[in-house]
Amino acid sequence: ETGVTQTPRHLVMGMTNKKSLKCEQHLGHNAMYWYKQSAKKPLELMFVYNFKEQTENNSVPSRFSPECPNSSHLFLHLHTLQPEDSALYLCASSQEIGGVTQYFGPGTRLLVL
Amino acid sequence: QKEVEQNSGPLSVPEGAIASLNCTYSDRGSQSFFWYRQYSGKSPELIMFIYSNGDKEDGRFTAQLNKASQYVSLLIRDSQPSDSATYLCAVRFSGNTPLVFGKGTRLSVIA
C-alpha cells in the first residue's frame, strides 16, 4: 500500500444519511485530490486542494462537500446522495498540482441505497 | 475540452507476447504523459511517465511518445498473467494542472 490511507474502505448508506470519507497522506505532499471512479467511465476529478486551499471544483453537486483542515488530511462529506453516486472514491496526493508522481489511496467503495 | 482517449478493450495477448496499449490526447501542447496500472478492486499505481518524444524503457515496459501525432503508447514485453489489469493513460495538459485520465484499457494475458 502507498502512503495515502482512506477510511472507510467500504460504505453503504441510505439516501437520507450523512457520512464522511477520510483521506490522510504521510508523504509531505502539498496537493490532494478527490476522484470518482464509476464503471466504464474515466476517472472523474472532483476536487483539488493545494496547500489546504481548494483550487478546483469540477461542477460537483453540493451534496458532496470537501474539507481540507491541513495539507495531510482531506475529507469528503456526503449527504442526501443518490443511487447514481455509488462508485469508488479515490483520494490522491502529489508534491504539487500535476506533480510527476501522484499517489492514490486504496479508495472507498460507496453504495447508496 | 481536454480529452484522453483509450480503447477500452479487452485486449487479450498470450503469455510471452508483446502487449501494445495506445492513447491519444487532444492538446498538441501537452507536457507530460503517464501510465498507471489498476488491478481489479485496487487503486491506480504509476508505472511510467514520459516527457520527451521517443522511447523510454523501464524493465519490460517501454513508453513511446509522438507529440506530432498526439499519441502515446505503452509496450509490455514478455507479458505475464500478472500484467492482467486496466492500464490508464493520463496527461498533464499544461503547467500546474491536474492530470486528465483516459477510461483505461483492460489487458488480459492468457497463460
Tab-separated table of C-alpha atoms in Angstrom:
chain	number	residue	atom	x	y	z
A	1	GLU	CA	0.000	0.000	0.000
A	2	THR	CA	1.072	3.624	-0.552
A	3	GLY	CA	1.490	6.475	1.925
A	4	VAL	CA	-2.112	7.516	1.309
A	5	THR	CA	-4.765	5.937	3.509
A	6	GLN	CA	-8.533	6.133	3.224
A	7	THR	CA	-11.315	5.196	5.607
A	8	PRO	CA	-13.714	3.570	5.492
A	9	ARG	CA	-12.839	1.103	2.740
A	10	HIS	CA	-16.487	0.212	2.176
A	11	LEU	CA	-19.611	2.211	2.953
A	12	VAL	CA	-23.291	1.523	2.467
A	13	MET	CA	-25.629	4.418	3.091
A	14	GLY	CA	-29.215	5.396	2.538
A	15	MET	CA	-30.177	8.484	0.607
A	16	THR	CA	-31.044	10.386	3.769
A	17	ASN	CA	-27.823	9.565	5.631
A	18	LYS	CA	-24.869	11.823	6.262
A	19	LYS	CA	-21.420	10.275	6.204
A	20	SER	CA	-17.822	11.363	5.699
A	21	LEU	CA	-14.892	9.862	3.865
A	22	LYS	CA	-11.428	10.462	5.246
A	23	CYS	CA	-8.077	10.603	3.499
A	24	GLU	CA	-4.664	11.010	5.079
A	25	GLN	CA	-1.274	11.242	3.391
A	26	HIS	CA	2.053	10.741	5.124
A	27	LEU	CA	4.210	11.862	2.196
A	28	GLY	CA	4.598	15.558	2.916
A	29	HIS	CA	2.721	16.437	-0.256
A	30	ASN	CA	1.031	19.784	-0.792
A	31	ALA	CA	-1.701	18.816	-3.251
A	32	MET	CA	-4.597	16.470	-2.570
A	33	TYR	CA	-7.398	15.282	-4.817
A	34	TRP	CA	-10.754	13.543	-4.731
A	35	TYR	CA	-11.695	11.371	-7.715
A	36	LYS	CA	-14.805	9.383	-8.510
A	37	GLN	CA	-14.451	6.144	-10.468
A	38	SER	CA	-17.595	4.582	-11.903
A	39	ALA	CA	-17.810	1.506	-14.084
A	40	LYS	CA	-16.874	2.147	-17.725
A	41	LYS	CA	-16.116	5.831	-17.136
A	42	PRO	CA	-12.806	7.649	-16.864
A	43	LEU	CA	-11.567	8.750	-13.500
A	44	GLU	CA	-13.511	11.916	-12.735
A	45	LEU	CA	-11.633	14.620	-10.884
A	46	MET	CA	-13.908	16.141	-8.259
A	47	PHE	CA	-11.845	18.491	-6.122
A	48	VAL	CA	-8.280	19.689	-5.863
A	49	TYR	CA	-6.626	21.253	-2.842
A	50	ASN	CA	-3.225	22.923	-2.851
A	51	PHE	CA	-1.751	23.979	0.487
A	52	LYS	CA	-5.212	23.487	2.063
A	53	GLU	CA	-6.874	25.816	-0.424
A	54	GLN	CA	-9.427	24.493	-2.893
A	55	THR	CA	-8.208	25.209	-6.395
A	56	GLU	CA	-10.643	23.198	-8.430
A	57	ASN	CA	-14.255	22.086	-8.194
A	58	ASN	CA	-15.331	20.246	-11.304
A	59	SER	CA	-19.022	21.127	-11.168
A	60	VAL	CA	-19.587	18.649	-8.383
A	61	PRO	CA	-23.111	18.627	-6.868
A	62	SER	CA	-23.392	20.309	-3.494
A	63	ARG	CA	-24.332	17.018	-1.848
A	64	PHE	CA	-20.561	16.413	-1.890
A	65	SER	CA	-18.717	18.789	0.419
A	66	PRO	CA	-14.920	18.626	0.750
A	67	GLU	CA	-12.884	19.786	3.694
A	68	CYS	CA	-9.126	20.131	3.989
A	69	PRO	CA	-8.095	21.150	7.518
A	70	ASN	CA	-4.384	20.765	6.762
A	71	SER	CA	-2.109	19.512	3.994
A	72	SER	CA	-2.197	15.951	5.319
A	73	HIS	CA	-5.923	15.425	5.699
A	74	LEU	CA	-8.817	15.577	3.300
A	75	PHE	CA	-12.449	14.806	3.945
A	76	LEU	CA	-15.455	14.326	1.701
A	77	HIS	CA	-18.737	14.933	3.486
A	78	LEU	CA	-21.729	13.202	1.926
A	79	HIS	CA	-25.422	14.000	2.383
A	80	THR	CA	-28.640	13.179	0.553
A	81	LEU	CA	-26.797	11.136	-2.041
A	82	GLN	CA	-28.424	9.407	-4.990
A	83	PRO	CA	-28.003	5.787	-6.111
A	84	GLU	CA	-26.008	7.007	-9.123
A	85	ASP	CA	-23.402	8.323	-6.696
A	86	SER	CA	-22.419	4.726	-5.942
A	87	ALA	CA	-18.808	4.410	-7.060
A	88	LEU	CA	-15.227	4.045	-5.923
A	89	TYR	CA	-13.986	7.292	-4.390
A	90	LEU	CA	-10.257	7.719	-4.620
A	91	CYS	CA	-8.066	10.174	-2.805
A	92	ALA	CA	-4.663	11.076	-4.230
A	93	SER	CA	-1.780	13.357	-3.389
A	94	SER	CA	1.244	14.797	-5.134
A	95	GLN	CA	4.077	17.126	-4.240
A	96	GLU	CA	2.444	19.874	-6.278
A	97	ILE	CA	-0.575	20.040	-8.571
A	98	GLY	CA	0.006	17.858	-11.602
A	99	GLY	CA	3.179	16.566	-9.972
A	100	VAL	CA	5.228	13.824	-11.536
A	101	THR	CA	4.175	11.221	-9.062
A	102	GLN	CA	0.576	11.176	-7.962
A	103	TYR	CA	-0.114	8.555	-5.332
A	104	PHE	CA	-3.561	7.101	-4.875
A	105	GLY	CA	-5.155	5.772	-1.739
A	106	PRO	CA	-6.941	2.411	-1.743
A	107	GLY	CA	-10.328	4.028	-2.234
A	108	THR	CA	-13.713	3.861	-0.545
A	109	ARG	CA	-16.292	1.687	-2.267
A	110	LEU	CA	-19.593	3.508	-1.739
A	111	LEU	CA	-23.032	2.030	-2.250
A	112	VAL	CA	-26.058	4.306	-1.973
A	113	LEU	CA	-29.346	2.514	-1.483
B	1	GLN	CA	-12.180	20.317	-23.844
B	2	LYS	CA	-9.110	18.340	-22.803
B	3	GLU	CA	-9.594	14.705	-23.674
B	4	VAL	CA	-7.610	11.499	-23.391
B	5	GLU	CA	-8.815	8.580	-25.483
B	6	GLN	CA	-8.105	4.897	-24.992
B	7	ASN	CA	-9.625	1.741	-26.439
B	8	SER	CA	-11.425	0.108	-23.523
B	9	GLY	CA	-10.572	-3.407	-24.704
B	10	PRO	CA	-10.327	-6.044	-23.508
B	11	LEU	CA	-7.002	-6.605	-25.181
B	12	SER	CA	-6.064	-10.271	-24.972
B	13	VAL	CA	-2.498	-11.434	-25.588
B	14	PRO	CA	-0.819	-14.793	-24.987
B	15	GLU	CA	1.782	-15.123	-22.279
B	16	GLY	CA	5.212	-14.096	-23.535
B	17	ALA	CA	3.869	-11.829	-26.282
B	18	ILE	CA	4.197	-8.049	-26.548
B	19	ALA	CA	1.163	-6.104	-25.384
B	20	SER	CA	0.680	-2.721	-27.054
B	21	LEU	CA	-1.555	-0.168	-25.381
B	22	ASN	CA	-2.399	3.084	-27.111
B	23	CYS	CA	-3.577	6.512	-26.064
B	24	THR	CA	-4.344	9.730	-27.932
B	25	TYR	CA	-4.864	13.181	-26.489
B	26	SER	CA	-6.492	16.355	-27.671
B	27	ASP	CA	-3.978	19.142	-26.997
B	28	ARG	CA	-0.776	19.364	-29.015
B	29	GLY	CA	0.829	21.498	-26.307
B	30	SER	CA	0.522	18.799	-23.643
B	31	GLN	CA	3.574	18.412	-21.479
B	32	SER	CA	3.653	15.170	-19.521
B	33	PHE	CA	2.275	11.700	-20.018
B	34	PHE	CA	1.729	8.941	-17.506
B	35	TRP	CA	0.742	5.305	-17.482
B	36	TYR	CA	-0.992	3.858	-14.443
B	37	ARG	CA	-1.877	0.231	-13.798
B	38	GLN	CA	-5.009	-0.653	-11.867
B	39	TYR	CA	-5.703	-4.180	-10.728
B	40	SER	CA	-9.319	-5.137	-10.164
B	41	GLY	CA	-10.534	-3.770	-6.842
B	42	LYS	CA	-7.334	-1.780	-6.292
B	43	SER	CA	-6.297	1.812	-6.804
B	44	PRO	CA	-4.146	3.035	-9.724
B	45	GLU	CA	-0.375	2.883	-9.386
B	46	LEU	CA	2.107	4.788	-11.537
B	47	ILE	CA	4.302	2.603	-13.718
B	48	MET	CA	5.815	5.009	-16.275
B	49	PHE	CA	5.974	8.658	-17.216
B	50	ILE	CA	7.440	10.308	-20.295
B	51	TYR	CA	8.040	13.923	-21.277
B	52	SER	CA	10.074	13.827	-24.488
B	53	ASN	CA	9.435	12.402	-27.928
B	54	GLY	CA	10.791	8.913	-28.435
B	55	ASP	CA	11.029	5.840	-26.278
B	56	LYS	CA	11.604	5.393	-22.576
B	57	GLU	CA	12.338	1.927	-21.277
B	58	ASP	CA	11.969	0.547	-17.759
B	59	GLY	CA	12.402	-3.199	-17.464
B	60	ARG	CA	9.736	-4.912	-19.551
B	61	PHE	CA	7.878	-1.630	-20.086
B	62	THR	CA	8.507	0.885	-22.865
B	63	ALA	CA	6.617	4.151	-23.202
B	64	GLN	CA	6.589	5.744	-26.637
B	65	LEU	CA	5.648	9.361	-27.269
B	66	ASN	CA	4.910	11.083	-30.562
B	67	LYS	CA	3.833	14.647	-29.865
B	68	ALA	CA	3.278	15.491	-33.525
B	69	SER	CA	0.698	12.708	-33.749
B	70	GLN	CA	-0.562	13.330	-30.207
B	71	TYR	CA	-0.050	9.698	-29.439
B	72	VAL	CA	1.485	7.846	-26.515
B	73	SER	CA	1.771	4.104	-26.146
B	74	LEU	CA	2.903	1.512	-23.639
B	75	LEU	CA	4.563	-1.708	-24.708
B	76	ILE	CA	4.842	-4.619	-22.322
B	77	ARG	CA	7.373	-7.229	-23.417
B	78	ASP	CA	7.201	-10.865	-22.331
B	79	SER	CA	3.670	-10.336	-20.999
B	80	GLN	CA	2.797	-12.287	-17.883
B	81	PRO	CA	-0.623	-13.220	-16.455
B	82	SER	CA	0.235	-10.890	-13.555
B	83	ASP	CA	0.200	-8.000	-16.047
B	84	SER	CA	-3.550	-8.508	-16.483
B	85	ALA	CA	-5.054	-5.229	-15.306
B	86	THR	CA	-6.548	-1.987	-16.573
B	87	TYR	CA	-3.962	0.476	-17.866
B	88	LEU	CA	-4.819	4.151	-17.519
B	89	CYS	CA	-3.238	6.837	-19.639
B	90	ALA	CA	-3.025	10.274	-18.032
B	91	VAL	CA	-1.946	13.608	-19.473
B	92	ARG	CA	-0.901	16.866	-17.876
B	93	PHE	CA	-2.041	19.381	-20.432
B	94	SER	CA	-0.316	22.466	-19.096
B	95	GLY	CA	1.528	23.998	-16.188
B	96	ASN	CA	0.408	23.077	-12.733
B	97	THR	CA	-2.850	21.466	-13.735
B	98	PRO	CA	-4.315	18.162	-12.571
B	99	LEU	CA	-3.876	15.055	-14.665
B	100	VAL	CA	-6.640	14.108	-17.087
B	101	PHE	CA	-7.216	10.358	-17.301
B	102	GLY	CA	-8.479	8.148	-20.096
B	103	LYS	CA	-11.049	5.425	-19.490
B	104	GLY	CA	-8.348	2.777	-19.419
B	105	THR	CA	-7.650	-0.333	-21.463
B	106	ARG	CA	-8.258	-3.704	-19.896
B	107	LEU	CA	-5.434	-6.114	-20.665
B	108	SER	CA	-5.797	-9.856	-20.286
B	109	VAL	CA	-2.682	-12.030	-20.590
B	110	ILE	CA	-3.630	-15.626	-21.276
B	111	ALA	CA	-1.388	-18.366	-19.875
